[in-house]
Amino acid sequence: MPRQRTREVADGNAMTGFSQSPPQLDDQYASDRVLRAFLERHVPTELLTQAASDLESLGRLAAGPLYRQQLEERGLEPTLTQWDAWGRRVDRIKLTPLWQEAHRIAASHGLVATGYEGTFQPYGRLIQFALAYLFHPSTDVFSCPLAMTDGAARALLDSGNQELIARAVGHLTSRDPARFWTSGQWMTETTGGSDVGASETVARRDGEGRWRLTGRKWFTSAATSDMALTLARPEGNPMGGGGLALFYVEPRDAEGALRNIEILRLKDKLGTRKLPTAELLLRDTPATPVTDLQGGVKAIAPMLNITRTWNAVCAVSTMRRALALARDYANRRIVFNRPLAEQPLHLMTLARQQAEFEGAFALTFDVVRLLGLGENGQLGDADQALLRLLTPVAKLTTGKQVVALTSELIESFGGAGYVEDTGLPMLLRDAQVLPIWEGTTNVLSLDVLRVLSRHRAALDELLARAEKQARDASAEVLAPGVKALERGVEGVRRFMEAFSDWDNEACEASARGLAMTLGRLASLGLLLDAGQHAIDHGGDPRPARAAVRYARNGVLLLEQPDPIAEHSLATDIYV
Ligand code: MFK
């Protein structure tokens, strides 16, 4: 079939010669074996049936109208108008049409609401993030404001501030597009996005006792949001994260004018070009403290853990999109007299990436599953610690995977992957933000060390679970994966024994290797579990093959630091 279609196109262009038919998407929910199998296993049938219309509708929208609109709007970007014709400062941002449409679809399909409504609990997070996974790759990163909106709802609810909960959470979790608010997360300042404790924004009370913030927010994504959570240091507080306080801001008044905020410029970024990320100047901007007037980093942490989960889900869904396009193209594209889909080296390349995707999916949706259980009081202490550990692990593991995978799959289109109007380069550019924002790979690796030092039960639980997964994966075909998992567990145990004798510098230097190993180990255990389950229930061999292929891609990335050599190589100093 694909061969015929290609010939028709070629015949139809007799004057200009051959032209290649482009990759196409089919229904993105109906055709997603991995997502569907996961939901069918983990969500009770009656709840999944209830969620089906939203999932099916988004699967069709993502493959059809939204994807078409995304390609058509490729050249559009949001614009900032700072002054009106008569010299008044207005700071208006005009969004692209797809972004305006995405706001409506996100609300009506409950992309935030589903996580909070009682209907699906404790499976609401699974349904919600399945929707986000379908929505993200066709909506030009509108997932960013949704992630922050979700994180803000979580942080406000956790804060216990009843006044702010009553004011905002109903909007953040609304299904009515007219009522639905998005939230910003204004953390990054000119001092950087990692060392948030160095923030310079100051909070002062005015003559009427109202809190006002003054400072410069250097990277505020989706500057069009209806509210924001931000950090500022109340005058007189000590330096560092503990001296910051968490504040709630409504940037605009009832007429839509900014309240003592100037939008200095929109960021000129490598990717996420439809996302109006802005630099803001706050000059006595009215704000309300969310919690105590200190401990701001700790108070905003629930938001970070939610946005990091979104980050991982977006990484996995981008991987799935790149694979869907590459797979379709491999059937259409004939070179050296046969479709790419019949060429062994091409198949090997796709298979390797499919296994990486399935591993990333398993890890990320396990975090989502645990999150839903935890929020509904259904996790014991050990699993709660495991969730705290796996959240940064999933974010940092999938962030690296998505960049490698999109790079590889763009290459699988040859030169077409490098040409802008195919829409393919955008995949790689938008993927590259995922290991950066919401905590870089290194900052999150250090967060993993923070968890390991405070919640030893997390690692014990992860390793015990992996050992059980190895024991339970009894099918012969899984044996190479089981062996790799056992070797991985043994390697981590040995590493941790040595690790406990190292000084802080050595522990920090080895943090990334350890965190990535934990991510790959957890993924492999979950893949083996899915592989055995599929064999036991209907016999689909593909999940088992993904597990074995994933194991062959490698699990152990542990590194023993060699401080003198690393210092010398990194600085190029002869020592
Ligand atoms: C597609 C989806 C994408 C969404 C896009 C959103 C775009 C938004 C753009 C951005 O804002 S990007 C900026 C992102 N920046 C970050 O994510 C921050 C990265 N840096 C860190 O995460 C640092 O580790 C951190 C700022 C938290 C370090 O600050 P501190 O002040 O040195 O932290 P410290 O003293 O270790 O921890 C303070 C408390 O918070 C501790 O609790 P205790 O006081 O009880 O000891 C920590 O345990 C707790 N904590 C820190 N991180 C936590 C946490 N608790 C729970 N979960 C966490 N993740």
XYZ file of C-alpha atoms and ligand atoms in Angstrom:
634
model
C 0.000 0.000 0.000
C 2.521 2.670 0.961
C 4.608 1.741 -2.074
C 1.595 2.325 -4.374
C 0.765 5.650 -2.777
C 4.290 6.867 -3.329
C 4.178 5.890 -6.995
C 0.878 7.743 -7.513
C 2.414 10.885 -6.147
C 5.420 10.385 -8.357
C 3.182 9.856 -11.432
C 1.123 12.921 -10.583
C 4.220 15.051 -10.740
C 5.505 14.034 -14.101
C 6.795 17.548 -14.771
C 8.767 17.870 -11.573
C 9.700 14.253 -10.974
C 9.344 12.307 -7.778
C 7.896 13.837 -4.663
C 7.762 12.118 -1.319
C 4.474 11.716 0.529
C 4.825 13.188 4.034
C 4.449 11.281 7.296
C 0.932 11.187 8.709
C -0.593 10.521 12.073
C -3.400 8.122 12.788
C -5.744 8.417 15.765
C -3.265 8.982 18.567
C -5.285 7.219 21.256
C -6.669 4.308 19.253
C -3.235 3.463 17.843
C -1.260 3.755 21.082
C -0.709 0.176 22.213
C 1.503 1.187 25.138
C -0.850 3.784 26.608
C -3.933 1.641 26.150
C -2.379 -1.474 27.676
C -1.192 0.547 30.660
C -4.582 2.155 31.278
C -6.456 -1.120 30.788
C -4.249 -2.738 33.396
C -4.186 0.041 35.983
C -7.568 1.788 35.735
C -10.780 -0.079 36.596
C -12.812 -0.773 33.442
C -15.864 1.266 34.452
C -13.724 4.368 35.099
C -11.808 3.939 31.863
C -15.106 3.653 30.004
C -16.201 6.894 31.639
C -12.990 8.614 30.534
C -13.108 7.144 27.030
C -14.879 10.024 25.312
C -12.256 12.598 26.421
C -9.369 10.248 25.568
C -10.816 9.321 22.176
C -11.660 12.894 21.318
C -8.147 14.117 22.186
C -6.584 11.227 20.268
C -8.471 12.325 17.147
C -7.892 16.050 17.674
C -4.164 15.502 18.225
C -3.815 13.504 15.018
C -6.063 15.714 12.872
C -7.161 19.339 13.354
C -4.632 20.322 16.030
C -1.691 18.762 14.215
C -2.746 20.433 10.937
C -3.139 23.784 12.649
C 0.242 23.347 14.320
C 1.901 22.816 10.934
C 0.017 25.731 9.377
C 1.017 28.089 12.202
C 4.646 27.021 12.119
C 5.841 30.533 11.337
C 3.658 32.365 13.891
C 4.873 33.506 17.278
C 3.339 35.437 20.150
C 3.964 39.163 20.038
C 4.473 41.742 22.756
C 3.176 45.283 22.286
C 4.659 47.460 24.998
C 3.249 50.888 24.006
C 0.018 52.027 22.407
C -0.131 54.617 19.635
C -0.453 57.470 22.154
C 2.514 56.556 24.273
C 0.803 54.645 27.057
C 2.563 51.558 28.429
C 0.236 48.629 27.682
C 2.389 45.440 27.639
C -0.088 43.323 25.690
C 0.815 39.804 24.562
C -0.988 38.367 21.549
C -1.032 34.573 21.490
C -1.052 32.358 18.418
C -4.492 31.015 17.379
C -3.572 27.438 18.359
C -2.679 28.605 21.849
C -6.068 30.304 22.181
C -7.781 27.124 21.040
C -5.620 24.997 23.353
C -6.842 26.967 26.395
C -10.442 26.085 25.520
C -9.696 22.402 24.830
C -7.587 22.060 27.977
C -10.432 23.341 30.132
C -13.245 21.409 28.478
C -11.295 18.127 28.473
C -10.334 18.604 32.129
C -6.569 18.565 31.625
C -6.078 19.912 35.130
C -9.546 19.268 36.581
C -9.406 15.482 36.135
C -6.565 15.257 38.642
C -8.665 16.920 41.337
C -12.273 15.883 40.757
C -13.580 13.036 42.879
C -14.914 11.058 39.874
C -11.857 8.964 39.051
C -9.963 8.813 42.343
C -7.467 7.417 43.065
C -6.998 7.018 39.299
C -7.685 10.658 38.398
C -3.988 11.398 37.919
C -3.645 8.480 35.483
C -6.539 9.717 33.349
C -5.395 13.326 33.596
C -1.829 12.585 32.518
C -3.024 10.267 29.752
C -4.965 13.276 28.444
C -1.905 15.505 28.840
C 0.194 12.942 26.962
C -2.233 13.018 24.020
C -2.578 16.801 24.120
C 1.049 17.947 24.474
C 2.713 17.200 21.113
C -0.025 18.871 19.025
C -0.490 22.064 21.056
C 2.828 23.898 20.873
C 3.749 23.397 24.557
C 0.528 24.759 26.011
C 1.350 21.995 28.502
C 3.715 24.469 30.190
C 0.979 26.739 31.617
C -1.067 23.636 32.412
C 1.835 22.152 34.378
C 2.194 25.335 36.392
C -1.580 25.588 36.878
C -1.669 22.056 38.227
C 1.371 22.739 40.417
C -0.189 25.928 41.766
C -3.416 24.120 42.661
C -1.393 21.471 44.511
C 0.797 24.023 46.336
C -2.221 26.127 47.386
C -4.121 23.075 48.632
C -1.048 21.882 50.554
C -0.550 25.336 52.043
C -3.887 25.170 53.844
C -4.456 28.891 53.115
C -8.253 28.722 52.962
C -8.719 32.227 51.629
C -6.475 31.651 48.621
C -7.841 28.158 48.088
C -11.346 29.608 47.938
C -10.210 32.399 45.637
C -8.172 30.423 43.088
C -8.424 26.637 43.148
C -11.951 26.545 41.686
C -10.644 28.498 38.680
C -7.475 26.427 38.266
C -9.463 23.198 38.231
C -12.451 24.402 36.211
C -13.766 22.687 33.073
C -15.458 25.880 31.938
C -13.147 27.712 29.487
C -14.556 31.069 30.595
C -13.798 30.330 34.253
C -10.545 28.392 33.784
C -7.385 30.179 34.974
C -3.808 29.325 34.250
C -1.036 30.044 36.723
C 2.549 31.133 36.317
C 5.489 30.013 38.424
C 7.820 32.966 38.783
C 10.974 31.635 40.353
C 13.913 32.284 38.096
C 15.714 35.592 38.547
C 18.878 36.990 37.003
C 20.743 34.972 39.652
C 19.538 31.849 37.799
C 16.941 29.122 37.833
C 18.828 26.569 39.924
C 20.008 28.402 43.038
C 16.608 29.829 43.835
C 17.755 30.750 47.358
C 19.838 33.560 45.836
C 16.675 35.381 44.653
C 16.776 39.174 45.015
C 13.091 40.111 44.904
C 12.123 41.943 48.077
C 8.738 41.939 49.828
C 7.685 45.004 51.847
C 4.475 46.088 53.522
C 2.979 49.353 52.300
C 1.326 51.988 54.503
C -1.884 49.944 54.562
C -0.118 46.764 55.613
C -0.427 45.206 52.166
C 2.535 43.170 50.832
C 4.265 44.475 47.720
C 7.046 42.833 45.700
C 9.910 44.538 43.925
C 12.367 42.669 41.732
C 13.099 41.242 38.332
C 11.787 37.859 37.258
C 14.036 36.660 34.480
C 12.185 33.680 33.014
C 8.441 33.621 33.563
C 6.795 31.181 31.233
C 3.339 31.969 29.923
C 3.309 35.578 31.065
C -0.381 35.683 30.126
C -1.462 33.667 33.169
C -4.267 34.800 35.474
C -2.272 34.291 38.671
C 1.218 33.283 39.698
C 3.062 31.808 42.631
C 6.377 33.491 43.247
C 9.145 33.821 45.787
C 10.351 37.000 47.486
C 12.398 37.832 50.556
C 10.506 39.790 53.208
C 12.695 42.699 54.282
C 14.991 41.705 57.116
C 14.847 37.976 56.367
C 18.135 36.050 56.068
C 19.705 35.129 52.731
C 19.130 31.646 51.267
C 16.024 29.640 50.424
C 14.789 29.601 54.015
C 14.597 33.421 54.024
C 12.267 33.496 51.026
C 8.491 33.435 51.340
C 5.892 32.122 48.910
C 3.525 34.769 47.504
C 0.350 34.711 45.435
C 0.001 37.353 42.718
C -2.854 38.304 40.406
C -0.949 40.199 37.731
C -3.906 42.096 36.218
C -6.715 44.215 37.604
C -10.394 43.859 36.659
C -9.815 45.933 33.484
C -6.947 43.695 32.407
C -4.188 46.225 33.166
C -0.987 44.921 34.735
C -0.647 45.836 38.396
C 2.761 47.440 38.797
C 4.377 44.930 36.452
C 6.277 45.698 33.270
C 6.930 43.062 30.633
C 10.477 43.918 29.586
C 10.696 41.494 26.658
C 9.771 38.051 25.445
C 12.616 35.552 25.491
C 14.223 34.612 22.196
C 14.493 30.870 22.855
C 15.891 27.858 20.988
C 12.474 26.179 21.091
C 9.020 26.470 22.701
C 8.629 29.503 20.437
C 4.831 29.744 20.868
C 5.221 29.970 24.621
C 5.370 33.629 25.693
C 8.198 33.425 28.202
C 8.899 36.895 29.525
C 11.152 38.990 31.696
C 9.077 40.874 34.226
C 9.864 43.881 36.340
C 7.864 44.007 39.553
C 7.636 47.441 41.195
C 5.575 47.279 44.351
C 3.363 44.597 42.844
C 0.563 43.675 45.272
C 0.906 40.127 46.588
C -0.462 37.871 49.302
C 1.687 35.536 51.397
C 0.641 31.907 50.882
C 2.270 30.530 54.011
C 4.604 31.783 56.751
C 6.931 34.610 55.838
C 9.832 32.184 55.424
C 10.564 28.686 54.084
C 9.453 29.677 50.575
C 11.469 26.999 48.777
C 9.883 24.294 50.870
C 6.427 25.800 50.327
C 6.821 25.845 46.536
C 8.276 22.299 46.416
C 4.853 20.619 45.889
C 4.490 22.748 42.750
C 7.945 21.675 41.544
C 7.156 18.011 41.996
C 3.977 18.382 39.922
C 5.647 20.384 37.135
C 8.485 17.831 37.065
C 5.912 15.086 36.592
C 4.381 17.063 33.717
C 7.859 17.483 32.298
C 8.374 13.709 32.239
C 4.930 13.124 30.701
C 5.681 15.693 27.990
C 9.029 14.031 27.313
C 7.369 10.643 26.876
C 4.621 12.020 24.672
C 7.173 13.769 22.454
C 9.016 10.449 22.128
C 5.782 8.770 21.120
C 5.054 11.507 18.534
C 8.523 11.229 16.983
C 8.120 7.454 16.773
C 4.623 7.680 15.276
C 5.892 9.961 12.512
C 9.059 7.953 11.899
C 7.167 4.660 11.782
C 4.619 5.984 9.321
C 7.366 7.457 7.182
C 9.322 4.212 7.174
C 6.353 2.615 5.394
C 6.079 5.399 2.801
C 9.705 5.974 2.051
C 11.270 3.740 -0.570
C 15.010 3.832 -1.007
C 17.323 1.305 -2.615
C 14.172 -0.368 -4.009
C 12.401 -1.173 -0.758
C 10.578 0.652 2.011
C 12.675 1.749 4.963
C 10.330 -0.379 7.061
C 11.871 -3.474 5.471
C 15.501 -2.475 5.914
C 17.230 -4.193 8.824
C 19.428 -1.341 9.991
C 16.503 1.079 9.928
C 14.399 -1.412 11.877
C 17.183 -1.831 14.401
C 17.337 1.955 14.843
C 13.582 2.282 15.398
C 13.439 -0.763 17.681
C 16.110 0.652 19.938
C 14.187 3.926 20.265
C 10.844 2.153 20.780
C 12.370 0.313 23.737
C 13.683 3.596 25.176
C 10.212 5.096 24.772
C 8.536 2.144 26.491
C 11.019 2.359 29.379
C 10.427 6.101 29.741
C 6.678 5.579 29.577
C 6.711 2.859 32.242
C 8.787 4.951 34.647
C 6.800 8.151 34.143
C 3.368 6.611 34.459
C 4.494 4.707 37.523
C 5.253 8.093 39.098
C 1.805 9.288 38.006
C 0.179 6.187 39.511
C 2.008 6.684 42.823
C 1.147 10.398 42.805
C -2.569 9.624 42.524
C -2.403 7.039 45.288
C -0.379 9.374 47.514
C -2.793 12.269 47.068
C -5.635 9.977 48.070
C -3.910 8.766 51.216
C -3.294 5.304 49.795
C 0.508 5.139 50.037
C 2.484 3.860 52.989
C 5.629 5.700 54.126
C 7.978 3.573 52.012
C 5.999 4.139 48.807
C 5.671 7.833 49.598
C 9.459 7.975 49.873
C 9.713 6.021 46.617
C 7.493 8.618 44.913
C 9.673 11.443 46.250
C 12.733 9.645 44.801
C 11.223 8.630 41.468
C 9.858 12.111 40.661
C 13.268 13.746 39.995
C 14.596 10.423 38.670
C 11.842 10.241 36.037
C 12.246 13.896 35.096
C 16.001 13.680 34.602
C 15.977 10.265 32.903
C 13.258 11.109 30.387
C 14.691 14.588 29.775
C 17.887 13.037 28.438
C 16.055 10.264 26.580
C 13.757 12.615 24.680
C 16.619 14.702 23.311
C 18.561 11.621 22.199
C 15.469 10.016 20.686
C 14.217 13.067 18.784
C 17.722 13.651 17.452
C 17.951 10.039 16.268
C 14.492 10.000 14.731
C 14.929 13.295 12.955
C 18.004 11.726 11.413
C 15.861 8.785 10.321
C 14.086 11.185 7.899
C 17.399 12.085 6.296
C 17.572 15.672 5.058
C 13.800 16.114 5.417
C 14.234 15.974 9.181
C 16.481 19.015 8.996
C 14.106 21.139 6.926
C 11.819 23.515 8.818
C 8.604 23.223 6.806
C 8.346 19.487 7.470
C 7.640 20.505 11.089
C 10.214 17.930 12.228
C 13.025 20.181 13.552
C 10.557 21.645 16.058
C 10.424 18.258 17.791
C 14.101 18.435 18.688
C 14.059 22.124 19.611
C 11.054 21.697 21.892
C 12.572 18.554 23.414
C 15.772 20.356 24.369
C 14.001 22.411 27.023
C 12.899 19.312 28.902
C 16.273 18.501 30.521
C 16.747 22.196 31.347
C 13.693 23.798 32.912
C 12.180 22.571 36.144
C 15.691 21.622 37.273
C 18.618 20.613 35.057
C 19.895 17.039 35.034
C 22.658 17.918 37.488
C 20.421 19.899 39.876
C 17.936 17.036 39.921
C 20.735 14.523 40.461
C 21.655 16.516 43.561
C 17.982 16.437 44.572
C 18.217 12.638 44.317
C 21.143 12.746 46.776
C 19.005 14.969 49.033
C 16.278 12.301 48.994
C 18.713 9.436 49.580
C 20.235 11.198 52.575
C 16.836 11.924 54.150
C 14.691 8.966 53.131
C 16.815 5.829 53.035
C 13.568 3.820 52.729
C 13.171 5.154 49.182
C 16.203 3.318 47.827
C 15.466 0.189 49.865
C 11.970 0.161 48.393
C 13.193 0.704 44.836
C 15.728 -2.136 45.073
C 13.339 -4.504 46.856
C 10.743 -3.835 44.185
C 13.279 -4.493 41.424
C 14.248 -7.804 43.043
C 10.611 -8.826 43.176
C 10.111 -7.818 39.548
C 13.113 -9.987 38.611
C 11.705 -12.955 40.559
C 8.219 -12.589 39.062
C 9.372 -12.305 35.451
C 9.344 -16.047 34.882
C 8.850 -16.211 31.100
C 11.899 -17.656 29.353
C 11.970 -14.839 26.832
C 12.522 -12.302 29.635
C 15.648 -14.041 30.978
C 18.229 -11.598 29.517
C 16.267 -8.681 30.983
C 16.032 -10.381 34.364
C 19.771 -11.003 34.373
C 20.443 -7.324 33.575
C 18.092 -6.229 36.356
C 19.738 -8.515 38.897
C 23.178 -7.281 37.880
C 21.879 -3.694 38.155
C 20.550 -4.198 41.691
C 23.775 -5.858 42.754
C 25.817 -3.037 41.170
C 23.835 -0.340 42.970
C 24.117 -2.143 46.314
C 27.895 -2.440 45.960
C 28.150 1.152 44.812
C 26.149 2.418 47.793
C 28.444 0.588 50.220
C 31.459 2.400 48.787
C 29.472 5.627 48.454
C 28.802 5.839 52.181
C 32.585 6.212 52.785
C 33.088 9.023 50.267
C 33.299 12.704 51.079
C 30.602 15.138 49.882
C 32.555 16.199 46.812
C 32.892 12.623 45.579
C 29.218 11.893 46.270
C 28.154 14.985 44.312
C 30.433 14.116 41.395
C 28.857 10.672 41.103
C 25.247 11.870 41.542
C 24.272 11.929 37.877
C 25.535 8.402 37.173
C 23.686 7.137 40.217
C 20.440 8.961 39.397
C 20.455 7.810 35.768
C 21.164 4.239 36.853
C 18.219 4.328 39.260
C 16.036 5.603 36.424
C 17.088 2.837 34.055
C 16.835 0.199 36.766
C 13.327 1.274 37.745
C 12.306 1.389 34.068
C 13.652 -2.081 33.356
C 11.855 -3.573 36.374
C 8.578 -2.035 35.232
C 9.133 -3.215 31.646
C 9.731 -6.783 32.827
C 6.570 -6.575 34.875
C 4.612 -5.303 31.847
C 6.209 -7.982 29.656
C 5.217 -10.806 31.988
C 1.723 -9.361 32.388
C 1.215 -9.214 28.611
C 2.395 -12.791 28.196
C 0.025 -13.955 30.952
C -2.939 -11.977 29.583
C -3.353 -12.580 25.877
C 0.247 -13.270 24.915
C 1.322 -10.037 23.186
C 5.126 -10.521 22.924
C 5.948 -6.856 22.248
C 6.243 -5.566 25.853
C 8.616 -8.446 26.683
C 10.698 -7.636 23.619
C 10.824 -3.995 24.676
C 12.112 -5.080 28.109
C 14.883 -7.206 26.648
C 15.842 -4.580 24.086
C 15.882 -1.904 26.823
C 18.215 -4.075 28.915
C 20.530 -4.409 25.920
C 20.605 -0.617 25.589
C 22.339 -0.616 28.994
C 21.369 -0.063 32.613
C 24.405 0.601 34.803
C 25.841 4.094 34.400
C 27.555 4.304 37.789
C 30.777 6.255 37.879
C 33.470 6.373 40.487
C 34.860 9.912 40.496
C 38.535 10.587 39.813
C 38.744 14.173 41.141
C 42.225 15.092 39.900
C 41.635 13.787 36.384
C 38.187 15.389 36.175
C 39.397 18.747 37.442
C 42.279 18.669 35.016
C 40.130 17.656 32.039
C 37.270 20.018 32.811
C 39.514 23.054 33.301
C 42.263 21.937 30.899
C 44.846 22.686 33.571
C 48.045 20.611 33.617
C 48.317 19.075 37.089
C 6.144 20.769 30.207
C 6.154 21.125 31.643
C 7.092 22.190 31.916
C 6.733 23.173 32.983
C 7.401 24.440 32.645
C 7.472 25.458 33.702
C 8.402 26.560 33.287
C 8.823 27.379 34.439
C 10.161 27.968 34.237
C 10.920 27.877 35.511
O 10.557 28.373 36.535
S 12.307 27.009 35.382
C 13.020 27.125 36.997
C 13.012 25.854 37.545
N 13.795 25.891 38.770
C 13.768 24.825 39.522
O 13.118 23.842 39.275
C 14.597 24.899 40.763
C 15.815 24.059 40.631
N 16.548 24.050 41.901
C 16.234 23.166 42.859
O 15.340 22.366 42.738
C 17.071 23.263 44.075
O 17.304 21.968 44.527
C 16.377 24.079 45.192
C 15.949 25.428 44.673
C 15.163 23.366 45.757
C 17.441 24.261 46.275
O 17.086 25.301 47.165
P 17.628 25.328 48.660
O 17.043 26.508 49.338
O 19.110 25.147 48.689
O 16.912 24.008 49.198
P 17.127 23.157 50.514
O 17.575 24.020 51.655
O 17.923 21.939 50.233
O 15.620 22.691 50.739
C 14.672 23.512 51.373
C 13.565 22.593 51.825
O 12.769 22.223 50.696
C 14.086 21.285 52.417
O 13.167 20.852 53.409
P 13.497 20.980 54.990
O 13.525 22.460 55.250
O 12.387 20.265 55.690
O 14.838 20.353 55.195
C 14.018 20.327 51.253
O 13.918 18.989 51.650
C 12.727 20.800 50.579
N 12.718 20.436 49.164
C 13.576 20.855 48.209
N 13.225 20.331 47.023
C 12.140 19.555 47.258
C 11.814 19.627 48.623
N 10.783 18.977 49.162
C 10.037 18.218 48.346
N 10.290 18.105 47.023
C 11.315 18.751 46.451
N 11.530 18.630 45.144
